[in-house]
Amino acid sequence: MRVKGFVVAMIAIMVALSGWSCNDKEVDTPVYKPTIGIMEPEFDSSTMTAKVMIAPSTDATTWYWRVDGGVDTEDEMFTQEQGAAAKEISFEVTYGTEYIIRAYAENKAGESDMAEKRFCAMPDGEVTLTIGEITLNEETAMAKATIYP
């Protein structure tokens, strides 16, 4: 009789504990803001283009990029990319022009910080310049010259 009572009590305790341990609420895994990185640009002087890899974190759902500076970058809109796959972008380069590559990523937690990478290409070796007409303003004692590459 004691054994039977003990077994019944143990079964009652197990049923109570199993009901208590079941939690019907889903636990949301916290989502953090994504990050994004811009690698060092690689310049090709034969084609006058630069290539750069932009890599968002794996939790990014969408990311955006743009290049500021130069003639072909006058559009102030960001280019949108879906998913979290890294992408290599390329753009035309003019010697002596500073370019700013900007990118940010987003997911349901929000937007990442804006990533920026500055880039400026200069020719290797010596550069020959031609100086055109020189004018002198006698009132201000300033000279003005036209310089051609």
JSON list of C-alpha atoms in Angstrom, two decimals:
[
{"chain": "A", "resi": 1, "resn": "MET", "atom": "CA", "xyz": [0.00, 0.00, 0.00]},
{"chain": "A", "resi": 2, "resn": "ARG", "atom": "CA", "xyz": [2.81, 2.36, 0.86]},
{"chain": "A", "resi": 3, "resn": "VAL", "atom": "CA", "xyz": [4.57, 1.56, -2.40]},
{"chain": "A", "resi": 4, "resn": "LYS", "atom": "CA", "xyz": [1.35, 2.15, -4.35]},
{"chain": "A", "resi": 5, "resn": "GLY", "atom": "CA", "xyz": [0.85, 5.52, -2.63]},
{"chain": "A", "resi": 6, "resn": "PHE", "atom": "CA", "xyz": [4.47, 6.45, -3.29]},
{"chain": "A", "resi": 7, "resn": "VAL", "atom": "CA", "xyz": [4.15, 5.59, -7.02]},
{"chain": "A", "resi": 8, "resn": "VAL", "atom": "CA", "xyz": [0.88, 7.55, -7.30]},
{"chain": "A", "resi": 9, "resn": "ALA", "atom": "CA", "xyz": [2.52, 10.55, -5.59]},
{"chain": "A", "resi": 10, "resn": "MET", "atom": "CA", "xyz": [5.54, 10.39, -7.92]},
{"chain": "A", "resi": 11, "resn": "ILE", "atom": "CA", "xyz": [3.28, 10.22, -10.99]},
{"chain": "A", "resi": 12, "resn": "ALA", "atom": "CA", "xyz": [1.29, 13.20, -9.71]},
{"chain": "A", "resi": 13, "resn": "ILE", "atom": "CA", "xyz": [4.52, 15.17, -9.17]},
{"chain": "A", "resi": 14, "resn": "MET", "atom": "CA", "xyz": [5.77, 14.29, -12.68]},
{"chain": "A", "resi": 15, "resn": "VAL", "atom": "CA", "xyz": [2.48, 15.35, -14.29]},
{"chain": "A", "resi": 16, "resn": "ALA", "atom": "CA", "xyz": [2.53, 18.63, -12.35]},
{"chain": "A", "resi": 17, "resn": "LEU", "atom": "CA", "xyz": [6.15, 19.35, -13.29]},
{"chain": "A", "resi": 18, "resn": "SER", "atom": "CA", "xyz": [5.61, 18.51, -16.96]},
{"chain": "A", "resi": 19, "resn": "GLY", "atom": "CA", "xyz": [2.63, 20.88, -17.11]},
{"chain": "A", "resi": 20, "resn": "TRP", "atom": "CA", "xyz": [4.61, 23.60, -15.34]},
{"chain": "A", "resi": 21, "resn": "SER", "atom": "CA", "xyz": [7.63, 23.29, -17.61]},
{"chain": "A", "resi": 22, "resn": "CYS", "atom": "CA", "xyz": [5.63, 23.64, -20.86]},
{"chain": "A", "resi": 23, "resn": "ASN", "atom": "CA", "xyz": [5.58, 27.24, -21.88]},
{"chain": "A", "resi": 24, "resn": "ASP", "atom": "CA", "xyz": [3.19, 28.06, -24.69]},
{"chain": "A", "resi": 25, "resn": "LYS", "atom": "CA", "xyz": [4.78, 31.45, -25.34]},
{"chain": "A", "resi": 26, "resn": "GLU", "atom": "CA", "xyz": [7.38, 31.58, -28.08]},
{"chain": "A", "resi": 27, "resn": "VAL", "atom": "CA", "xyz": [10.63, 33.13, -27.04]},
{"chain": "A", "resi": 28, "resn": "ASP", "atom": "CA", "xyz": [11.81, 35.65, -29.62]},
{"chain": "A", "resi": 29, "resn": "THR", "atom": "CA", "xyz": [15.47, 35.49, -30.43]},
{"chain": "A", "resi": 30, "resn": "PRO", "atom": "CA", "xyz": [16.82, 39.02, -30.12]},
{"chain": "A", "resi": 31, "resn": "VAL", "atom": "CA", "xyz": [17.62, 40.70, -33.44]},
{"chain": "A", "resi": 32, "resn": "TYR", "atom": "CA", "xyz": [20.44, 43.19, -33.51]},
{"chain": "A", "resi": 33, "resn": "LYS", "atom": "CA", "xyz": [21.15, 45.91, -36.02]},
{"chain": "A", "resi": 34, "resn": "PRO", "atom": "CA", "xyz": [23.28, 44.69, -38.91]},
{"chain": "A", "resi": 35, "resn": "THR", "atom": "CA", "xyz": [26.78, 45.87, -39.74]},
{"chain": "A", "resi": 36, "resn": "ILE", "atom": "CA", "xyz": [28.46, 46.52, -43.08]},
{"chain": "A", "resi": 37, "resn": "GLY", "atom": "CA", "xyz": [32.06, 46.76, -44.25]},
{"chain": "A", "resi": 38, "resn": "ILE", "atom": "CA", "xyz": [33.76, 48.33, -47.25]},
{"chain": "A", "resi": 39, "resn": "MET", "atom": "CA", "xyz": [37.08, 46.79, -48.31]},
{"chain": "A", "resi": 40, "resn": "GLU", "atom": "CA", "xyz": [40.00, 48.72, -49.81]},
{"chain": "A", "resi": 41, "resn": "PRO", "atom": "CA", "xyz": [39.33, 49.75, -53.43]},
{"chain": "A", "resi": 42, "resn": "GLU", "atom": "CA", "xyz": [41.50, 48.21, -56.16]},
{"chain": "A", "resi": 43, "resn": "PHE", "atom": "CA", "xyz": [42.42, 50.62, -58.96]},
{"chain": "A", "resi": 44, "resn": "ASP", "atom": "CA", "xyz": [43.11, 49.49, -62.55]},
{"chain": "A", "resi": 45, "resn": "SER", "atom": "CA", "xyz": [44.98, 52.24, -64.43]},
{"chain": "A", "resi": 46, "resn": "SER", "atom": "CA", "xyz": [44.57, 50.49, -67.80]},
{"chain": "A", "resi": 47, "resn": "THR", "atom": "CA", "xyz": [40.76, 50.83, -67.64]},
{"chain": "A", "resi": 48, "resn": "MET", "atom": "CA", "xyz": [40.65, 53.81, -65.23]},
{"chain": "A", "resi": 49, "resn": "THR", "atom": "CA", "xyz": [38.19, 51.95, -63.00]},
{"chain": "A", "resi": 50, "resn": "ALA", "atom": "CA", "xyz": [38.13, 51.02, -59.35]},
{"chain": "A", "resi": 51, "resn": "LYS", "atom": "CA", "xyz": [36.53, 47.93, -57.84]},
{"chain": "A", "resi": 52, "resn": "VAL", "atom": "CA", "xyz": [35.53, 47.59, -54.21]},
{"chain": "A", "resi": 53, "resn": "MET", "atom": "CA", "xyz": [33.87, 44.79, -52.23]},
{"chain": "A", "resi": 54, "resn": "ILE", "atom": "CA", "xyz": [31.02, 45.72, -49.90]},
{"chain": "A", "resi": 55, "resn": "ALA", "atom": "CA", "xyz": [29.98, 43.08, -47.35]},
{"chain": "A", "resi": 56, "resn": "PRO", "atom": "CA", "xyz": [26.94, 43.33, -45.05]},
{"chain": "A", "resi": 57, "resn": "SER", "atom": "CA", "xyz": [26.55, 41.11, -41.98]},
{"chain": "A", "resi": 58, "resn": "THR", "atom": "CA", "xyz": [24.62, 37.86, -42.41]},
{"chain": "A", "resi": 59, "resn": "ASP", "atom": "CA", "xyz": [21.58, 39.25, -40.56]},
{"chain": "A", "resi": 60, "resn": "ALA", "atom": "CA", "xyz": [21.05, 42.08, -43.08]},
{"chain": "A", "resi": 61, "resn": "THR", "atom": "CA", "xyz": [17.88, 41.86, -45.16]},
{"chain": "A", "resi": 62, "resn": "THR", "atom": "CA", "xyz": [18.64, 44.82, -47.44]},
{"chain": "A", "resi": 63, "resn": "TRP", "atom": "CA", "xyz": [21.65, 47.05, -47.96]},
{"chain": "A", "resi": 64, "resn": "TYR", "atom": "CA", "xyz": [22.41, 50.21, -49.89]},
{"chain": "A", "resi": 65, "resn": "TRP", "atom": "CA", "xyz": [25.50, 51.80, -51.47]},
{"chain": "A", "resi": 66, "resn": "ARG", "atom": "CA", "xyz": [26.59, 54.80, -53.49]},
{"chain": "A", "resi": 67, "resn": "VAL", "atom": "CA", "xyz": [29.79, 56.45, -54.70]},
{"chain": "A", "resi": 68, "resn": "ASP", "atom": "CA", "xyz": [30.20, 60.22, -54.40]},
{"chain": "A", "resi": 69, "resn": "GLY", "atom": "CA", "xyz": [32.68, 62.20, -56.50]},
{"chain": "A", "resi": 70, "resn": "GLY", "atom": "CA", "xyz": [33.44, 62.36, -60.20]},
{"chain": "A", "resi": 71, "resn": "VAL", "atom": "CA", "xyz": [31.19, 62.77, -63.20]},
{"chain": "A", "resi": 72, "resn": "ASP", "atom": "CA", "xyz": [29.38, 59.43, -63.14]},
{"chain": "A", "resi": 73, "resn": "THR", "atom": "CA", "xyz": [28.41, 59.73, -59.48]},
{"chain": "A", "resi": 74, "resn": "GLU", "atom": "CA", "xyz": [26.18, 62.80, -59.56]},
{"chain": "A", "resi": 75, "resn": "ASP", "atom": "CA", "xyz": [23.08, 60.75, -58.71]},
{"chain": "A", "resi": 76, "resn": "GLU", "atom": "CA", "xyz": [22.50, 61.12, -54.98]},
{"chain": "A", "resi": 77, "resn": "MET", "atom": "CA", "xyz": [20.35, 58.00, -54.72]},
{"chain": "A", "resi": 78, "resn": "PHE", "atom": "CA", "xyz": [21.60, 54.86, -53.03]},
{"chain": "A", "resi": 79, "resn": "THR", "atom": "CA", "xyz": [21.54, 51.59, -54.98]},
{"chain": "A", "resi": 80, "resn": "GLN", "atom": "CA", "xyz": [19.53, 48.93, -53.15]},
{"chain": "A", "resi": 81, "resn": "GLU", "atom": "CA", "xyz": [20.67, 45.31, -52.83]},
{"chain": "A", "resi": 82, "resn": "GLN", "atom": "CA", "xyz": [18.50, 42.50, -51.40]},
{"chain": "A", "resi": 83, "resn": "GLY", "atom": "CA", "xyz": [19.84, 39.91, -48.97]},
{"chain": "A", "resi": 84, "resn": "ALA", "atom": "CA", "xyz": [23.15, 39.66, -47.17]},
{"chain": "A", "resi": 85, "resn": "ALA", "atom": "CA", "xyz": [25.45, 38.62, -50.02]},
{"chain": "A", "resi": 86, "resn": "ALA", "atom": "CA", "xyz": [28.62, 40.64, -50.50]},
{"chain": "A", "resi": 87, "resn": "LYS", "atom": "CA", "xyz": [29.01, 42.39, -53.85]},
{"chain": "A", "resi": 88, "resn": "GLU", "atom": "CA", "xyz": [31.86, 43.90, -55.82]},
{"chain": "A", "resi": 89, "resn": "ILE", "atom": "CA", "xyz": [31.01, 47.26, -57.36]},
{"chain": "A", "resi": 90, "resn": "SER", "atom": "CA", "xyz": [33.04, 49.21, -59.90]},
{"chain": "A", "resi": 91, "resn": "PHE", "atom": "CA", "xyz": [33.14, 52.84, -60.98]},
{"chain": "A", "resi": 92, "resn": "GLU", "atom": "CA", "xyz": [35.09, 55.05, -63.37]},
{"chain": "A", "resi": 93, "resn": "VAL", "atom": "CA", "xyz": [37.98, 57.01, -61.90]},
{"chain": "A", "resi": 94, "resn": "THR", "atom": "CA", "xyz": [39.64, 60.32, -62.80]},
{"chain": "A", "resi": 95, "resn": "TYR", "atom": "CA", "xyz": [43.10, 61.01, -61.43]},
{"chain": "A", "resi": 96, "resn": "GLY", "atom": "CA", "xyz": [43.12, 63.45, -58.54]},
{"chain": "A", "resi": 97, "resn": "THR", "atom": "CA", "xyz": [39.40, 63.16, -57.76]},
{"chain": "A", "resi": 98, "resn": "GLU", "atom": "CA", "xyz": [38.42, 62.00, -54.28]},
{"chain": "A", "resi": 99, "resn": "TYR", "atom": "CA", "xyz": [35.65, 59.41, -54.18]},
{"chain": "A", "resi": 100, "resn": "ILE", "atom": "CA", "xyz": [33.63, 58.50, -51.10]},
{"chain": "A", "resi": 101, "resn": "ILE", "atom": "CA", "xyz": [32.04, 55.06, -51.08]},
{"chain": "A", "resi": 102, "resn": "ARG", "atom": "CA", "xyz": [29.11, 54.92, -48.66]},
{"chain": "A", "resi": 103, "resn": "ALA", "atom": "CA", "xyz": [27.02, 51.93, -47.57]},
{"chain": "A", "resi": 104, "resn": "TYR", "atom": "CA", "xyz": [24.56, 50.90, -44.87]},
{"chain": "A", "resi": 105, "resn": "ALA", "atom": "CA", "xyz": [22.46, 47.81, -44.14]},
{"chain": "A", "resi": 106, "resn": "GLU", "atom": "CA", "xyz": [19.10, 47.22, -42.49]},
{"chain": "A", "resi": 107, "resn": "ASN", "atom": "CA", "xyz": [16.95, 44.50, -40.99]},
{"chain": "A", "resi": 108, "resn": "LYS", "atom": "CA", "xyz": [13.88, 44.45, -38.73]},
{"chain": "A", "resi": 109, "resn": "ALA", "atom": "CA", "xyz": [15.96, 45.81, -35.81]},
{"chain": "A", "resi": 110, "resn": "GLY", "atom": "CA", "xyz": [16.92, 48.95, -37.75]},
{"chain": "A", "resi": 111, "resn": "GLU", "atom": "CA", "xyz": [19.73, 50.46, -39.82]},
{"chain": "A", "resi": 112, "resn": "SER", "atom": "CA", "xyz": [23.45, 49.98, -39.39]},
{"chain": "A", "resi": 113, "resn": "ASP", "atom": "CA", "xyz": [25.85, 52.87, -39.02]},
{"chain": "A", "resi": 114, "resn": "MET", "atom": "CA", "xyz": [26.91, 54.43, -42.32]},
{"chain": "A", "resi": 115, "resn": "ALA", "atom": "CA", "xyz": [30.21, 52.95, -43.52]},
{"chain": "A", "resi": 116, "resn": "GLU", "atom": "CA", "xyz": [32.51, 55.19, -45.57]},
{"chain": "A", "resi": 117, "resn": "LYS", "atom": "CA", "xyz": [35.72, 54.61, -47.48]},
{"chain": "A", "resi": 118, "resn": "ARG", "atom": "CA", "xyz": [37.65, 57.42, -49.19]},
{"chain": "A", "resi": 119, "resn": "PHE", "atom": "CA", "xyz": [39.62, 56.77, -52.35]},
{"chain": "A", "resi": 120, "resn": "CYS", "atom": "CA", "xyz": [41.77, 58.93, -54.64]},
{"chain": "A", "resi": 121, "resn": "ALA", "atom": "CA", "xyz": [43.94, 57.65, -57.49]},
{"chain": "A", "resi": 122, "resn": "MET", "atom": "CA", "xyz": [47.08, 59.43, -58.61]},
{"chain": "A", "resi": 123, "resn": "PRO", "atom": "CA", "xyz": [49.33, 58.41, -61.51]},
{"chain": "A", "resi": 124, "resn": "ASP", "atom": "CA", "xyz": [52.52, 56.55, -60.74]},
{"chain": "A", "resi": 125, "resn": "GLY", "atom": "CA", "xyz": [55.86, 58.23, -61.35]},
{"chain": "A", "resi": 126, "resn": "GLU", "atom": "CA", "xyz": [56.41, 61.77, -62.53]},
{"chain": "A", "resi": 127, "resn": "VAL", "atom": "CA", "xyz": [53.62, 63.91, -63.90]},
{"chain": "A", "resi": 128, "resn": "THR", "atom": "CA", "xyz": [54.34, 66.48, -66.61]},
{"chain": "A", "resi": 129, "resn": "LEU", "atom": "CA", "xyz": [52.25, 69.64, -66.52]},
{"chain": "A", "resi": 130, "resn": "THR", "atom": "CA", "xyz": [52.04, 72.37, -69.12]},
{"chain": "A", "resi": 131, "resn": "ILE", "atom": "CA", "xyz": [51.60, 75.90, -67.86]},
{"chain": "A", "resi": 132, "resn": "GLY", "atom": "CA", "xyz": [49.49, 78.06, -70.15]},
{"chain": "A", "resi": 133, "resn": "GLU", "atom": "CA", "xyz": [49.00, 81.79, -70.04]},
{"chain": "A", "resi": 134, "resn": "ILE", "atom": "CA", "xyz": [50.00, 83.60, -66.85]},
{"chain": "A", "resi": 135, "resn": "THR", "atom": "CA", "xyz": [48.29, 86.86, -65.92]},
{"chain": "A", "resi": 136, "resn": "LEU", "atom": "CA", "xyz": [49.36, 89.17, -63.13]},
{"chain": "A", "resi": 137, "resn": "ASN", "atom": "CA", "xyz": [46.95, 91.39, -61.27]},
{"chain": "A", "resi": 138, "resn": "GLU", "atom": "CA", "xyz": [49.06, 94.39, -60.28]},
{"chain": "A", "resi": 139, "resn": "GLU", "atom": "CA", "xyz": [46.51, 95.68, -57.75]},
{"chain": "A", "resi": 140, "resn": "THR", "atom": "CA", "xyz": [46.45, 92.49, -55.69]},
{"chain": "A", "resi": 141, "resn": "ALA", "atom": "CA", "xyz": [49.90, 91.24, -56.69]},
{"chain": "A", "resi": 142, "resn": "MET", "atom": "CA", "xyz": [48.39, 87.84, -57.49]},
{"chain": "A", "resi": 143, "resn": "ALA", "atom": "CA", "xyz": [49.24, 85.71, -60.50]},
{"chain": "A", "resi": 144, "resn": "LYS", "atom": "CA", "xyz": [46.79, 83.45, -62.27]},
{"chain": "A", "resi": 145, "resn": "ALA", "atom": "CA", "xyz": [47.96, 80.54, -64.45]},
{"chain": "A", "resi": 146, "resn": "THR", "atom": "CA", "xyz": [46.27, 77.86, -66.48]},
{"chain": "A", "resi": 147, "resn": "ILE", "atom": "CA", "xyz": [47.77, 74.40, -65.96]},
{"chain": "A", "resi": 148, "resn": "TYR", "atom": "CA", "xyz": [47.19, 71.45, -68.32]},
{"chain": "A", "resi": 149, "resn": "PRO", "atom": "CA", "xyz": [48.07, 67.84, -67.58]}
]
